[in-house]
Amino acid sequence: AQTVTQSQPEMSVQEAETVTLSCTYDTSESNYYLFWYKQPPSRQMILVIRQEAYKQQNATENRFSVNFQKAAKSFSLKISDSQLGDTAMYFCAFRGNTPLVFGKGTRLSVIA
Amino acid sequence: KAGVTQTPRYLIKTRGQQVTLSCSPISGHRSVSWYQQTPGQGLQFLFEYFSETQRNKGNFPGRFSGRQFSNSRSEMNVSTLELGDSALYLCASSLYIDQPQHFGDGTRLSIL
């Protein structure tokens, strides 16, 4: 069974600084998708970024980028120029031949 | 385009009762998934539907059931409620099963 591990339960970062959230996963599949979702206190889960495993190029969405290391089964999220609105729970998720599997999440606090 | 709509937003029930939660997906989306979110277990997959067919089911007891209608709207039902069923129930929709999922605001279910 696929597993997703987020080793940092909580992190904090100063406004305008850069922070990296870690995620590792375990799978025997070769074709899959990886996602980062953000859940602010308002509780709606918002898709931040996604990566197709067959693509070597790391995905980027404005201030959000990933470092996808397929051999190491690592999928970290980098947030640049952190903003107060980035304060939220961040979930790493994996989708292969099975439904979406989520990590336990990292609570990120952006400090003014 | 309207997002995923879940009703009701909050629900309070007592042990032994049953409950039905509703989810209206984004227009045109044919896949609907349900998740249970609790502080202890995190996000756990419940069901996945596509074109009225249940494609996947999570590891939950038979008290949890669901269905999808021809207009892609979905309902999930929990019978004989237990205290441990208290959770945030999230619904997500996507165009197809392998596409990114878009989440609703969830239904907060509290069991007394």
PDB file of C-alpha atoms in Angstrom:
ATOM      1  CA  ALA A   1       0.000   0.000   0.000  1.00  0.00           C
ATOM      2  CA  GLN A   2       1.113   3.500  -0.743  1.00  0.00           C
ATOM      3  CA  THR A   3       2.158   5.653   2.196  1.00  0.00           C
ATOM      4  CA  VAL A   4       2.915   9.357   2.422  1.00  0.00           C
ATOM      5  CA  THR A   5       5.082  10.748   5.213  1.00  0.00           C
ATOM      6  CA  GLN A   6       5.393  14.359   6.271  1.00  0.00           C
ATOM      7  CA  SER A   7       8.067  14.483   8.946  1.00  0.00           C
ATOM      8  CA  GLN A   8       7.495  18.076  10.078  1.00  0.00           C
ATOM      9  CA  PRO A   9       4.278  18.404  12.114  1.00  0.00           C
ATOM     10  CA  GLU A  10       4.769  22.144  12.569  1.00  0.00           C
ATOM     11  CA  MET A  11       6.897  24.853  10.998  1.00  0.00           C
ATOM     12  CA  SER A  12       7.106  28.601  11.168  1.00  0.00           C
ATOM     13  CA  VAL A  13       8.616  31.183   8.865  1.00  0.00           C
ATOM     14  CA  GLN A  14       9.036  34.934   8.870  1.00  0.00           C
ATOM     15  CA  GLU A  15       7.032  36.904   6.368  1.00  0.00           C
ATOM     16  CA  ALA A  16       8.907  37.336   3.048  1.00  0.00           C
ATOM     17  CA  GLU A  17      11.252  34.441   3.821  1.00  0.00           C
ATOM     18  CA  THR A  18      11.441  31.054   2.089  1.00  0.00           C
ATOM     19  CA  VAL A  19      10.368  27.762   3.649  1.00  0.00           C
ATOM     20  CA  THR A  20      10.538  24.152   2.476  1.00  0.00           C
ATOM     21  CA  LEU A  21       8.081  21.451   3.528  1.00  0.00           C
ATOM     22  CA  SER A  22       9.184  17.839   3.252  1.00  0.00           C
ATOM     23  CA  CYS A  23       7.294  14.838   1.926  1.00  0.00           C
ATOM     24  CA  THR A  24       8.356  11.295   1.175  1.00  0.00           C
ATOM     25  CA  TYR A  25       6.245   8.493  -0.216  1.00  0.00           C
ATOM     26  CA  ASP A  26       6.458   4.797  -0.777  1.00  0.00           C
ATOM     27  CA  THR A  27       5.144   3.064  -3.877  1.00  0.00           C
ATOM     28  CA  SER A  28       6.018   0.349  -6.344  1.00  0.00           C
ATOM     29  CA  GLU A  29       4.119   2.071  -9.150  1.00  0.00           C
ATOM     30  CA  SER A  30       5.933   3.923 -11.902  1.00  0.00           C
ATOM     31  CA  ASN A  31       3.101   6.191 -13.081  1.00  0.00           C
ATOM     32  CA  TYR A  32       1.487   8.404 -10.498  1.00  0.00           C
ATOM     33  CA  TYR A  33       0.673  11.962  -9.502  1.00  0.00           C
ATOM     34  CA  LEU A  34       1.788  13.947  -6.489  1.00  0.00           C
ATOM     35  CA  PHE A  35      -0.019  16.919  -5.014  1.00  0.00           C
ATOM     36  CA  TRP A  36       0.309  19.558  -2.350  1.00  0.00           C
ATOM     37  CA  TYR A  37      -2.924  20.799  -0.834  1.00  0.00           C
ATOM     38  CA  LYS A  38      -3.383  23.725   1.548  1.00  0.00           C
ATOM     39  CA  GLN A  39      -6.089  23.823   4.220  1.00  0.00           C
ATOM     40  CA  PRO A  40      -6.430  27.232   5.909  1.00  0.00           C
ATOM     41  CA  PRO A  41      -8.494  27.675   9.090  1.00  0.00           C
ATOM     42  CA  SER A  42     -11.515  28.219   6.844  1.00  0.00           C
ATOM     43  CA  ARG A  43     -11.064  24.452   6.256  1.00  0.00           C
ATOM     44  CA  GLN A  44     -11.505  24.288   2.485  1.00  0.00           C
ATOM     45  CA  MET A  45      -8.785  22.147   0.924  1.00  0.00           C
ATOM     46  CA  ILE A  46      -7.102  24.047  -1.904  1.00  0.00           C
ATOM     47  CA  LEU A  47      -4.860  22.510  -4.559  1.00  0.00           C
ATOM     48  CA  VAL A  48      -1.476  24.262  -4.489  1.00  0.00           C
ATOM     49  CA  ILE A  49       0.547  22.341  -7.051  1.00  0.00           C
ATOM     50  CA  ARG A  50       0.750  18.966  -8.764  1.00  0.00           C
ATOM     51  CA  GLN A  51       3.487  16.899 -10.358  1.00  0.00           C
ATOM     52  CA  GLU A  52       3.210  14.053 -12.827  1.00  0.00           C
ATOM     53  CA  ALA A  53       5.779  11.368 -12.076  1.00  0.00           C
ATOM     54  CA  TYR A  54       6.734  10.962 -15.730  1.00  0.00           C
ATOM     55  CA  LYS A  55       7.794  14.612 -15.941  1.00  0.00           C
ATOM     56  CA  GLN A  56      11.353  15.332 -14.888  1.00  0.00           C
ATOM     57  CA  GLN A  57      10.832  19.075 -14.727  1.00  0.00           C
ATOM     58  CA  ASN A  58       9.763  20.338 -11.327  1.00  0.00           C
ATOM     59  CA  ALA A  59       6.338  21.996 -11.228  1.00  0.00           C
ATOM     60  CA  THR A  60       6.061  25.698 -10.389  1.00  0.00           C
ATOM     61  CA  GLU A  61       3.041  27.848  -9.564  1.00  0.00           C
ATOM     62  CA  ASN A  62       3.961  31.465  -8.815  1.00  0.00           C
ATOM     63  CA  ARG A  63       5.639  31.461  -5.381  1.00  0.00           C
ATOM     64  CA  PHE A  64       5.228  27.696  -4.981  1.00  0.00           C
ATOM     65  CA  SER A  65       7.618  25.162  -6.442  1.00  0.00           C
ATOM     66  CA  VAL A  66       8.474  21.544  -5.823  1.00  0.00           C
ATOM     67  CA  ASN A  67      11.647  19.506  -5.710  1.00  0.00           C
ATOM     68  CA  PHE A  68      10.647  16.117  -7.099  1.00  0.00           C
ATOM     69  CA  GLN A  69      13.239  13.395  -6.639  1.00  0.00           C
ATOM     70  CA  LYS A  70      11.670  10.248  -8.108  1.00  0.00           C
ATOM     71  CA  ALA A  71      14.464   7.850  -7.210  1.00  0.00           C
ATOM     72  CA  ALA A  72      14.498   9.069  -3.626  1.00  0.00           C
ATOM     73  CA  LYS A  73      10.669   9.187  -3.563  1.00  0.00           C
ATOM     74  CA  SER A  74      10.796  12.703  -2.241  1.00  0.00           C
ATOM     75  CA  PHE A  75       8.460  15.588  -3.062  1.00  0.00           C
ATOM     76  CA  SER A  76       9.185  18.783  -1.136  1.00  0.00           C
ATOM     77  CA  LEU A  77       7.319  22.073  -1.440  1.00  0.00           C
ATOM     78  CA  LYS A  78       9.143  25.405  -1.438  1.00  0.00           C
ATOM     79  CA  ILE A  79       7.233  28.576  -0.655  1.00  0.00           C
ATOM     80  CA  SER A  80       9.068  31.770  -1.582  1.00  0.00           C
ATOM     81  CA  ASP A  81       8.300  35.249  -0.266  1.00  0.00           C
ATOM     82  CA  SER A  82       6.007  33.799   2.406  1.00  0.00           C
ATOM     83  CA  GLN A  83       2.843  35.759   3.091  1.00  0.00           C
ATOM     84  CA  LEU A  84       0.538  35.823   6.104  1.00  0.00           C
ATOM     85  CA  GLY A  85      -2.142  34.206   3.955  1.00  0.00           C
ATOM     86  CA  ASP A  86       0.085  31.153   3.544  1.00  0.00           C
ATOM     87  CA  THR A  87      -0.630  30.196   7.154  1.00  0.00           C
ATOM     88  CA  ALA A  88      -2.387  26.826   6.886  1.00  0.00           C
ATOM     89  CA  MET A  89      -2.083  23.068   7.120  1.00  0.00           C
ATOM     90  CA  TYR A  90      -0.253  21.657   4.112  1.00  0.00           C
ATOM     91  CA  PHE A  91      -0.930  18.126   2.947  1.00  0.00           C
ATOM     92  CA  CYS A  92       1.160  16.091   0.568  1.00  0.00           C
ATOM     93  CA  ALA A  93      -0.882  13.544  -1.423  1.00  0.00           C
ATOM     94  CA  PHE A  94      -0.212  10.637  -3.778  1.00  0.00           C
ATOM     95  CA  ARG A  95      -2.433   9.222  -6.489  1.00  0.00           C
ATOM     96  CA  GLY A  96      -1.508   6.088  -8.407  1.00  0.00           C
ATOM     97  CA  ASN A  97      -3.814   3.213  -9.226  1.00  0.00           C
ATOM     98  CA  THR A  98      -5.466   3.708  -5.852  1.00  0.00           C
ATOM     99  CA  PRO A  99      -7.422   6.674  -4.520  1.00  0.00           C
ATOM    100  CA  LEU A 100      -5.727   9.739  -3.144  1.00  0.00           C
ATOM    101  CA  VAL A 101      -3.515   9.032  -0.106  1.00  0.00           C
ATOM    102  CA  PHE A 102      -2.652  11.951   2.169  1.00  0.00           C
ATOM    103  CA  GLY A 103       0.163  12.582   4.584  1.00  0.00           C
ATOM    104  CA  LYS A 104      -0.594  13.721   8.149  1.00  0.00           C
ATOM    105  CA  GLY A 105       0.101  17.333   7.273  1.00  0.00           C
ATOM    106  CA  THR A 106       2.451  20.146   8.279  1.00  0.00           C
ATOM    107  CA  ARG A 107       1.057  23.147  10.120  1.00  0.00           C
ATOM    108  CA  LEU A 108       2.778  26.231   8.729  1.00  0.00           C
ATOM    109  CA  SER A 109       2.641  29.554  10.551  1.00  0.00           C
ATOM    110  CA  VAL A 110       3.832  32.706   8.816  1.00  0.00           C
ATOM    111  CA  ILE A 111       4.951  35.309  11.349  1.00  0.00           C
ATOM    112  CA  ALA A 112       4.823  39.047  10.674  1.00  0.00           C
TER     113      ALA A 112
ATOM    114  CA  LYS B   1     -18.042  28.454 -12.166  1.00  0.00           C
ATOM    115  CA  ALA B   2     -19.462  27.385  -8.792  1.00  0.00           C
ATOM    116  CA  GLY B   3     -17.271  25.189  -6.631  1.00  0.00           C
ATOM    117  CA  VAL B   4     -18.073  21.964  -4.829  1.00  0.00           C
ATOM    118  CA  THR B   5     -21.051  22.475  -2.542  1.00  0.00           C
ATOM    119  CA  GLN B   6     -21.584  20.410   0.567  1.00  0.00           C
ATOM    120  CA  THR B   7     -24.678  20.534   2.734  1.00  0.00           C
ATOM    121  CA  PRO B   8     -25.205  20.936   5.560  1.00  0.00           C
ATOM    122  CA  ARG B   9     -22.107  22.682   6.904  1.00  0.00           C
ATOM    123  CA  TYR B  10     -22.730  21.603  10.471  1.00  0.00           C
ATOM    124  CA  LEU B  11     -24.697  18.719  11.911  1.00  0.00           C
ATOM    125  CA  ILE B  12     -25.238  17.508  15.448  1.00  0.00           C
ATOM    126  CA  LYS B  13     -26.583  14.010  16.013  1.00  0.00           C
ATOM    127  CA  THR B  14     -26.810  11.527  18.863  1.00  0.00           C
ATOM    128  CA  ARG B  15     -25.487   8.009  19.009  1.00  0.00           C
ATOM    129  CA  GLY B  16     -27.575   5.463  17.153  1.00  0.00           C
ATOM    130  CA  GLN B  17     -29.067   7.947  14.702  1.00  0.00           C
ATOM    131  CA  GLN B  18     -28.327   8.029  11.017  1.00  0.00           C
ATOM    132  CA  VAL B  19     -27.232  10.925   8.824  1.00  0.00           C
ATOM    133  CA  THR B  20     -27.116  11.797   5.135  1.00  0.00           C
ATOM    134  CA  LEU B  21     -24.591  14.262   3.748  1.00  0.00           C
ATOM    135  CA  SER B  22     -24.885  15.816   0.312  1.00  0.00           C
ATOM    136  CA  CYS B  23     -22.306  16.925  -2.246  1.00  0.00           C
ATOM    137  CA  SER B  24     -22.847  18.808  -5.505  1.00  0.00           C
ATOM    138  CA  PRO B  25     -19.729  18.677  -7.690  1.00  0.00           C
ATOM    139  CA  ILE B  26     -18.404  21.352  -9.989  1.00  0.00           C
ATOM    140  CA  SER B  27     -20.481  21.475 -13.156  1.00  0.00           C
ATOM    141  CA  GLY B  28     -19.182  18.946 -15.667  1.00  0.00           C
ATOM    142  CA  HIS B  29     -17.218  16.933 -13.119  1.00  0.00           C
ATOM    143  CA  ARG B  30     -18.123  13.260 -13.183  1.00  0.00           C
ATOM    144  CA  SER B  31     -15.960  11.920 -10.359  1.00  0.00           C
ATOM    145  CA  VAL B  32     -16.794  12.466  -6.691  1.00  0.00           C
ATOM    146  CA  SER B  33     -14.773  11.294  -3.708  1.00  0.00           C
ATOM    147  CA  TRP B  34     -15.460  11.418   0.018  1.00  0.00           C
ATOM    148  CA  TYR B  35     -12.973  11.715   2.857  1.00  0.00           C
ATOM    149  CA  GLN B  36     -13.179  11.681   6.644  1.00  0.00           C
ATOM    150  CA  GLN B  37     -10.860  14.075   8.459  1.00  0.00           C
ATOM    151  CA  THR B  38     -10.126  13.727  12.184  1.00  0.00           C
ATOM    152  CA  PRO B  39      -7.276  15.093  14.322  1.00  0.00           C
ATOM    153  CA  GLY B  40      -6.081  11.593  15.170  1.00  0.00           C
ATOM    154  CA  GLN B  41      -6.381   9.754  11.852  1.00  0.00           C
ATOM    155  CA  GLY B  42      -5.950  12.644   9.452  1.00  0.00           C
ATOM    156  CA  LEU B  43      -7.584  12.374   6.044  1.00  0.00           C
ATOM    157  CA  GLN B  44      -8.970   8.956   5.239  1.00  0.00           C
ATOM    158  CA  PHE B  45     -10.570   7.918   1.964  1.00  0.00           C
ATOM    159  CA  LEU B  46     -14.172   6.748   2.110  1.00  0.00           C
ATOM    160  CA  PHE B  47     -15.564   6.334  -1.426  1.00  0.00           C
ATOM    161  CA  GLU B  48     -14.958   7.252  -5.019  1.00  0.00           C
ATOM    162  CA  TYR B  49     -17.691   7.435  -7.660  1.00  0.00           C
ATOM    163  CA  PHE B  50     -17.596   7.943 -11.383  1.00  0.00           C
ATOM    164  CA  SER B  51     -20.697   8.051 -13.566  1.00  0.00           C
ATOM    165  CA  GLU B  52     -22.886   6.586 -10.818  1.00  0.00           C
ATOM    166  CA  THR B  53     -20.548   3.645 -10.210  1.00  0.00           C
ATOM    167  CA  GLN B  54     -18.557   3.145  -7.051  1.00  0.00           C
ATOM    168  CA  ARG B  55     -14.971   2.729  -8.240  1.00  0.00           C
ATOM    169  CA  ASN B  56     -13.202   2.483  -4.926  1.00  0.00           C
ATOM    170  CA  LYS B  57     -14.114   2.076  -1.275  1.00  0.00           C
ATOM    171  CA  GLY B  58     -11.995   2.781   1.761  1.00  0.00           C
ATOM    172  CA  ASN B  59     -11.555   0.676   4.856  1.00  0.00           C
ATOM    173  CA  PHE B  60     -14.685   1.728   6.718  1.00  0.00           C
ATOM    174  CA  PRO B  61     -17.474  -0.401   8.216  1.00  0.00           C
ATOM    175  CA  GLY B  62     -20.659  -1.140   6.328  1.00  0.00           C
ATOM    176  CA  ARG B  63     -22.447   1.595   8.282  1.00  0.00           C
ATOM    177  CA  PHE B  64     -20.884   3.998   5.810  1.00  0.00           C
ATOM    178  CA  SER B  65     -22.497   3.983   2.397  1.00  0.00           C
ATOM    179  CA  GLY B  66     -22.837   6.302  -0.524  1.00  0.00           C
ATOM    180  CA  ARG B  67     -24.207   6.787  -3.977  1.00  0.00           C
ATOM    181  CA  GLN B  68     -23.957   9.045  -6.990  1.00  0.00           C
ATOM    182  CA  PHE B  69     -26.869  10.233  -9.078  1.00  0.00           C
ATOM    183  CA  SER B  70     -27.120  10.745 -12.834  1.00  0.00           C
ATOM    184  CA  ASN B  71     -26.433  14.481 -12.407  1.00  0.00           C
ATOM    185  CA  SER B  72     -23.166  13.552 -10.587  1.00  0.00           C
ATOM    186  CA  ARG B  73     -24.458  14.771  -7.219  1.00  0.00           C
ATOM    187  CA  SER B  74     -23.494  12.416  -4.435  1.00  0.00           C
ATOM    188  CA  GLU B  75     -24.725  11.502  -0.999  1.00  0.00           C
ATOM    189  CA  MET B  76     -23.139   9.551   1.797  1.00  0.00           C
ATOM    190  CA  ASN B  77     -25.029   7.945   4.613  1.00  0.00           C
ATOM    191  CA  VAL B  78     -23.837   6.851   8.019  1.00  0.00           C
ATOM    192  CA  SER B  79     -26.152   4.628  10.042  1.00  0.00           C
ATOM    193  CA  THR B  80     -26.071   3.776  13.743  1.00  0.00           C
ATOM    194  CA  LEU B  81     -23.820   6.716  14.526  1.00  0.00           C
ATOM    195  CA  GLU B  82     -20.988   6.264  17.017  1.00  0.00           C
ATOM    196  CA  LEU B  83     -19.030   8.875  18.948  1.00  0.00           C
ATOM    197  CA  GLY B  84     -15.999   8.100  16.801  1.00  0.00           C
ATOM    198  CA  ASP B  85     -17.850   9.218  13.688  1.00  0.00           C
ATOM    199  CA  SER B  86     -17.437  12.821  14.781  1.00  0.00           C
ATOM    200  CA  ALA B  87     -15.333  14.350  12.033  1.00  0.00           C
ATOM    201  CA  LEU B  88     -15.123  16.746   9.136  1.00  0.00           C
ATOM    202  CA  TYR B  89     -16.440  14.998   6.020  1.00  0.00           C
ATOM    203  CA  LEU B  90     -14.966  16.353   2.824  1.00  0.00           C
ATOM    204  CA  CYS B  91     -16.240  15.847  -0.684  1.00  0.00           C
ATOM    205  CA  ALA B  92     -14.079  16.404  -3.754  1.00  0.00           C
ATOM    206  CA  SER B  93     -14.871  16.367  -7.444  1.00  0.00           C
ATOM    207  CA  SER B  94     -12.802  16.053 -10.585  1.00  0.00           C
ATOM    208  CA  LEU B  95     -13.413  15.855 -14.297  1.00  0.00           C
ATOM    209  CA  TYR B  96     -12.183  12.283 -14.419  1.00  0.00           C
ATOM    210  CA  ILE B  97     -10.790   9.960 -11.801  1.00  0.00           C
ATOM    211  CA  ASP B  98      -7.137  10.751 -12.552  1.00  0.00           C
ATOM    212  CA  GLN B  99      -7.592  14.539 -12.601  1.00  0.00           C
ATOM    213  CA  PRO B 100      -6.859  16.908  -9.676  1.00  0.00           C
ATOM    214  CA  GLN B 101      -9.616  16.986  -7.111  1.00  0.00           C
ATOM    215  CA  HIS B 102     -11.373  20.138  -5.977  1.00  0.00           C
ATOM    216  CA  PHE B 103     -12.747  20.108  -2.472  1.00  0.00           C
ATOM    217  CA  GLY B 104     -15.836  21.503  -0.826  1.00  0.00           C
ATOM    218  CA  ASP B 105     -15.938  23.233   2.560  1.00  0.00           C
ATOM    219  CA  GLY B 106     -16.931  20.013   4.279  1.00  0.00           C
ATOM    220  CA  THR B 107     -19.649  19.001   6.704  1.00  0.00           C
ATOM    221  CA  ARG B 108     -18.721  19.101  10.384  1.00  0.00           C
ATOM    222  CA  LEU B 109     -20.528  16.181  12.048  1.00  0.00           C
ATOM    223  CA  SER B 110     -20.660  16.067  15.833  1.00  0.00           C
ATOM    224  CA  ILE B 111     -22.032  13.062  17.697  1.00  0.00           C
ATOM    225  CA  LEU B 112     -23.297  13.557  21.249  1.00  0.00           C
TER     226      LEU B 112
END
